[in-house]
Short mmCIF file of C-alpha atoms in Angstrom, two decimals:
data_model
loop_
_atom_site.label_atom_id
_atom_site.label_comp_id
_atom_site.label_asym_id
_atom_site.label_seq_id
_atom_site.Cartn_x
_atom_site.Cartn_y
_atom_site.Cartn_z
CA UNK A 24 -13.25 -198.43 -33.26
CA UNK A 25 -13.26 -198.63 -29.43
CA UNK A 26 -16.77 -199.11 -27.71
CA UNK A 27 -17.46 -199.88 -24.07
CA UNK A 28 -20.88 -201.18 -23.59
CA UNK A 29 -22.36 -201.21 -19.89
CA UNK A 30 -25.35 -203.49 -18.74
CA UNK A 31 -27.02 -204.64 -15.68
CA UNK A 32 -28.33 -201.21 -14.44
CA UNK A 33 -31.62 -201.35 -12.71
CA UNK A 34 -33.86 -200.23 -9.36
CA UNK A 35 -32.85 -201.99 -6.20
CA UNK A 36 -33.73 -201.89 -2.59
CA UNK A 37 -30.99 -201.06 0.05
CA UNK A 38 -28.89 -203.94 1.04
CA UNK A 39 -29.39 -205.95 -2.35
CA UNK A 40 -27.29 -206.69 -5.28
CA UNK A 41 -26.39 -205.91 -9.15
CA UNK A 42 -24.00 -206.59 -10.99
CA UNK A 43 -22.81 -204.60 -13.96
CA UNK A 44 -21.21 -205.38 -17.03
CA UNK A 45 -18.78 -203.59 -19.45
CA UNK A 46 -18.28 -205.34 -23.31
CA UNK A 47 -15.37 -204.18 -24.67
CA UNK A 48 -14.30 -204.17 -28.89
CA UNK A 49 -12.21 -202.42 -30.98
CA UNK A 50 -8.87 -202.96 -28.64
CA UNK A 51 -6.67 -205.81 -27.52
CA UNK A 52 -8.94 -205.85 -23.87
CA UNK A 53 -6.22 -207.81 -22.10
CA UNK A 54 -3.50 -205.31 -22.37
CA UNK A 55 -5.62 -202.66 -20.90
CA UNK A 56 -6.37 -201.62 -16.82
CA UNK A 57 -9.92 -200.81 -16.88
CA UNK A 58 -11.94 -198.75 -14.28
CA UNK A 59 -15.05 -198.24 -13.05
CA UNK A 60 -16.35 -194.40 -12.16
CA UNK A 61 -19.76 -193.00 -10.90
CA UNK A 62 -21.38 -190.01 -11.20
CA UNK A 63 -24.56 -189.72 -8.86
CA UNK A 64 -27.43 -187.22 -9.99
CA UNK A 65 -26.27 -184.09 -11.47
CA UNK A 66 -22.74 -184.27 -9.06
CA UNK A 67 -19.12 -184.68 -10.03
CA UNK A 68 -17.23 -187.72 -11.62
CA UNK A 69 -16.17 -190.08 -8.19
CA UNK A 70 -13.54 -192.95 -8.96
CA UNK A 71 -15.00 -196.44 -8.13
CA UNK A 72 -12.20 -199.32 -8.73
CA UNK A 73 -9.25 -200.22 -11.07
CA UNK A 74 -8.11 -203.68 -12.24
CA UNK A 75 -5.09 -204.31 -13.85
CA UNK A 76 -4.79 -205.68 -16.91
CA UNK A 77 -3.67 -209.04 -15.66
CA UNK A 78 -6.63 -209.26 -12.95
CA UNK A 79 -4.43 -209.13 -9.94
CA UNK A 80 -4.11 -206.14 -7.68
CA UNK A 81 -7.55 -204.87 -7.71
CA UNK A 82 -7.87 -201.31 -5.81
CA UNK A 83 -10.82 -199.53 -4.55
CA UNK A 84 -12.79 -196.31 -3.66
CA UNK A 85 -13.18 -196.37 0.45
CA UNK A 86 -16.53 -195.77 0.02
CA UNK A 87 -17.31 -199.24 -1.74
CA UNK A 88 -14.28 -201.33 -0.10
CA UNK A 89 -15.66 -204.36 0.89
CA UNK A 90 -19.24 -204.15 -0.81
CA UNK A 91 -18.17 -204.09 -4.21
CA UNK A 92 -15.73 -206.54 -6.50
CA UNK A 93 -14.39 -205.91 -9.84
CA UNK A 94 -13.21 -208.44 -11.96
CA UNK A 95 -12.81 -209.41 -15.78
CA UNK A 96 -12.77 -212.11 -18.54
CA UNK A 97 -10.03 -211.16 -21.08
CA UNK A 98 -11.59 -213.97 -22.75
CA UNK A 99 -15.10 -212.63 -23.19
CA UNK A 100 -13.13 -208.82 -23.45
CA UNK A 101 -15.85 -208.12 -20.09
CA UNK A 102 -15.19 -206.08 -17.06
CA UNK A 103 -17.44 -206.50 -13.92
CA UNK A 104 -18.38 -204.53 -11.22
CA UNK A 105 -20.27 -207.10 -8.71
CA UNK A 106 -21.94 -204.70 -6.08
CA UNK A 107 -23.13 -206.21 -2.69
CA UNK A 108 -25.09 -204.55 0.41
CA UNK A 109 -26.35 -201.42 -2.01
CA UNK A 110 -26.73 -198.10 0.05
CA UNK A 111 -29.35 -195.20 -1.64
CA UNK A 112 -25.67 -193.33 -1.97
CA UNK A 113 -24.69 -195.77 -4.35
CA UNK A 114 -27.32 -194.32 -6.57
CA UNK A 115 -25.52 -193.20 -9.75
CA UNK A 116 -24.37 -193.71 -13.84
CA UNK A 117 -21.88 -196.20 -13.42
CA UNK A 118 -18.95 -195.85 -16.35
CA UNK A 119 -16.58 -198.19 -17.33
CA UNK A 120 -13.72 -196.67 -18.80
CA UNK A 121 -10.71 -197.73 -20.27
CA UNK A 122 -6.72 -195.99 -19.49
CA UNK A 123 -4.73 -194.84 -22.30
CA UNK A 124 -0.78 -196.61 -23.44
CA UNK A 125 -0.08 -194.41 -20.75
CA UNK A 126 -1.82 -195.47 -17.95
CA UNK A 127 -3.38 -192.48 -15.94
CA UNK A 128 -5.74 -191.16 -17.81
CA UNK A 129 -8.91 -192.46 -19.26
CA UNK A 130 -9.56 -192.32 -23.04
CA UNK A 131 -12.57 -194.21 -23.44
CA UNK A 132 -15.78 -194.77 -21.36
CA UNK A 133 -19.04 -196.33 -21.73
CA UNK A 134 -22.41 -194.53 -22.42
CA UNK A 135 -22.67 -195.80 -18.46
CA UNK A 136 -25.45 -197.72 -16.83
CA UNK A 137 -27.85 -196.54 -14.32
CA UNK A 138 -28.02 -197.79 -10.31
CA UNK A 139 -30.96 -196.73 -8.68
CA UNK A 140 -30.92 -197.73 -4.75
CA UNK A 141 -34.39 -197.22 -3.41
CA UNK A 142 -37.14 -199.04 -1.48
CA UNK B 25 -4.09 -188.41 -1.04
CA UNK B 26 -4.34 -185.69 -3.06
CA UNK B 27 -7.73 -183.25 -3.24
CA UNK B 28 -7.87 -181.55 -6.53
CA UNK B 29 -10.09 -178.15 -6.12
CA UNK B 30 -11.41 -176.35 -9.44
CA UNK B 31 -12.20 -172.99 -9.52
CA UNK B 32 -14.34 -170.90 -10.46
CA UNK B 33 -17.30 -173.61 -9.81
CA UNK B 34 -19.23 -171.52 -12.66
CA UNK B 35 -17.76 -169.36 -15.27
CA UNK B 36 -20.34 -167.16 -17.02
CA UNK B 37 -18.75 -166.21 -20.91
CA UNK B 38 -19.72 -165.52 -23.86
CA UNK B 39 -18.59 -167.21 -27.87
CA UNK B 40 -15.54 -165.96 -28.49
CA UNK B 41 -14.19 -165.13 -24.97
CA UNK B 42 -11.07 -166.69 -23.63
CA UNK B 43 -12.08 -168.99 -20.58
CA UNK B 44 -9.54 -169.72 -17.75
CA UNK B 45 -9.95 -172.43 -15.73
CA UNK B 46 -7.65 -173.38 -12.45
CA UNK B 47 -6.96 -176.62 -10.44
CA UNK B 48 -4.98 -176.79 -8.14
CA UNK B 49 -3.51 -179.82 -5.40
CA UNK B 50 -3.35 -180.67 -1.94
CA UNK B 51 0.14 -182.33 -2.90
CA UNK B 52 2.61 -181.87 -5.86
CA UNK B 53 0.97 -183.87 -9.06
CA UNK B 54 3.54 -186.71 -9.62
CA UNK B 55 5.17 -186.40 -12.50
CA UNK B 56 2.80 -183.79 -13.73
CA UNK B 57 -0.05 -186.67 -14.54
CA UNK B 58 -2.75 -184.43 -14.68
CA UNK B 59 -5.69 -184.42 -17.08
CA UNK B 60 -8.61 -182.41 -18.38
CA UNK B 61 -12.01 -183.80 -19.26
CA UNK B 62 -15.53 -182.26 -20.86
CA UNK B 63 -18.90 -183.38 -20.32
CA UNK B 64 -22.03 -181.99 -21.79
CA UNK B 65 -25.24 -183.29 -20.98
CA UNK B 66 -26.39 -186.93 -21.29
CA UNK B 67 -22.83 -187.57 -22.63
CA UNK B 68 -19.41 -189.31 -21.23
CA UNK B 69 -16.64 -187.12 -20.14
CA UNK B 70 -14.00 -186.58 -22.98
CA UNK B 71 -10.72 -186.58 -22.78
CA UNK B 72 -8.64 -183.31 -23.84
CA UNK B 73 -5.86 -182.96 -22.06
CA UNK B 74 -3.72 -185.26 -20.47
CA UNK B 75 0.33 -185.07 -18.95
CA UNK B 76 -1.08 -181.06 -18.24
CA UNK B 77 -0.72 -179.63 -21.03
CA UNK B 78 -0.74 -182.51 -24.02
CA UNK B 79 -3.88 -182.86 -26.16
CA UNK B 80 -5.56 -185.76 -27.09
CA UNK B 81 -5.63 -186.78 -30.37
CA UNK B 82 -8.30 -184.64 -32.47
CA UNK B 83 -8.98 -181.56 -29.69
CA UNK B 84 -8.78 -178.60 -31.13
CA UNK B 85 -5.50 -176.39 -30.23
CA UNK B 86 -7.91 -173.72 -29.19
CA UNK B 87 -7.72 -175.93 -25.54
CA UNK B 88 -4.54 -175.70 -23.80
CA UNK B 89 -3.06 -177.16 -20.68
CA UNK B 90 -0.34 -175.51 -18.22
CA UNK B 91 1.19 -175.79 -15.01
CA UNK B 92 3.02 -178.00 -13.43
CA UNK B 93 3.54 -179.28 -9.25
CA UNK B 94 0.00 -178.05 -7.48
CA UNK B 95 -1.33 -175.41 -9.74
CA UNK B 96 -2.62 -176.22 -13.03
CA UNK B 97 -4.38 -174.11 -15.76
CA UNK B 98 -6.74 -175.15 -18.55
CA UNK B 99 -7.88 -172.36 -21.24
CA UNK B 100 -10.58 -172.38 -24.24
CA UNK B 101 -8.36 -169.73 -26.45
CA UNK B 102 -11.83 -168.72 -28.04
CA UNK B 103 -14.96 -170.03 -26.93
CA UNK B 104 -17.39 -172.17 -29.80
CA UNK B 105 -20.87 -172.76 -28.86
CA UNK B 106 -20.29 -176.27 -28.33
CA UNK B 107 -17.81 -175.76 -25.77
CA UNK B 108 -20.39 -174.61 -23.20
CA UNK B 109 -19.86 -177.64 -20.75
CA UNK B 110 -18.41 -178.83 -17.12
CA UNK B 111 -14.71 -179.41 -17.35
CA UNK B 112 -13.40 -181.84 -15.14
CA UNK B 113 -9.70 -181.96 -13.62
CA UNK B 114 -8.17 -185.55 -12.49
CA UNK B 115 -4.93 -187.11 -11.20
CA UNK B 116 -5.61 -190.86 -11.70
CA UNK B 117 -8.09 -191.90 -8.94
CA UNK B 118 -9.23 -188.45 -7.88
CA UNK B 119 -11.30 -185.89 -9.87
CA UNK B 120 -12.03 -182.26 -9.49
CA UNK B 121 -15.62 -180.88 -8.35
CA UNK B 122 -15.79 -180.00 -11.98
CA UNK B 123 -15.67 -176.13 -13.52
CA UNK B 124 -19.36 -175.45 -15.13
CA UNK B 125 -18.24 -172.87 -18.80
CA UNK B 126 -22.18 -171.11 -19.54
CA UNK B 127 -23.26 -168.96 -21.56
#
């Protein structure tokens, strides 16, 4: 069966780094775009950043363009989500989340993985 | 792009009522690729409804999907406890504020 595993969640201070990571099983990984979406404290899903199945073409959220890279290893079936410069807003449950044959729509995600941006 | 509002923000109902829930578009959906999710607490969102009005595989045909352009309708037929949750609307890189169904 599908399962999306998220790690690297932690507690921060403002203007550091994490970097998360999604393990993927259960589906042929490299045939898949994957995404990344938050959800900060008790608010509303908020779309982070796409990558395409092949790696290229990588698309982001304004709020995290230029602070934040995604990226994968089809080999290792792991997505990435390498955030830079780390703001308190960025404080949220960071999903991975994988699209249907479709495209579109998402029909798999992660249990997610907690960013905490404090000092 | 395209803002996706949800309304009512709460819905207050009880088991067994019909819930109605609305979304509607700053722009025409393309191609009608619009999607429903539900989260309950501590959990992922789940996919139900996806291409407006086509369920996912294993929801229950008591959820439904309509609508087509910039207005968009999602209904519970008949409300089960467990479906006391936030219901999210989404058009690929943009989600809804999210429609809270209490009891």
């Amino acid at each position: 069966q599908v399962q999306l595993v998220e790690s690297g969640g932690g507690v921060v201070q403002p203007g550091r780094s994490l970097r998360l990571s999604c393990a993927a099983s259960g589906f042929t990984f490299s045939s898949f775009d994957m995404h990344w979406v938050r959800q900060a404290p008790g608010k509303g899903l908020e779309w982070v950043a796409v990558i395409p199945y092949d790696g290229d073409n990588k698309y982001y959220a304004d709020s995290v363009k230029g602070r934040f890279t995604i990226s994968r290893d089809n080999s290792k079936n792991t997505l990435y989500l390498q955030m830079n410069n780390l703001r308190p807003e960025d404080t949220a449950l960071y999903y991975c989340a994988k699209v249907t044959s479709l495209g579109h729509y998402f029909d798999y995600w992660g249990q997610g993985a907690l960013v905490t941006v404090s000092s | 792009e395209v803002v996706l509002t949800q309304s009512p923000g709460t819905l207050s109902l009880s088991p067994g009522e019909r819930a109605t829930l609305s979304c509607r578009a700053s722009q025409s959906v393309t191609n009608d690729y619009l999607a429903w999710y539900q989260q309950k607490p501590g959990q992922a969102p789940r996919l139900l409804i996806y291409g407006a009005f086509n369920r996912a595989t294993g929801i229950p045909d008591r959820f439904s999907g309509s609508g087509s352009g910039t207005d968009f309708i999602f209904t519970i037929s008949r409300l089960e406890p467990e479906d006391f949750a936030v219901y999210y609307c989404q058009q690929y890189k943009t989600f809804g504020q999210g429609t809270k169904v209490e009891v």
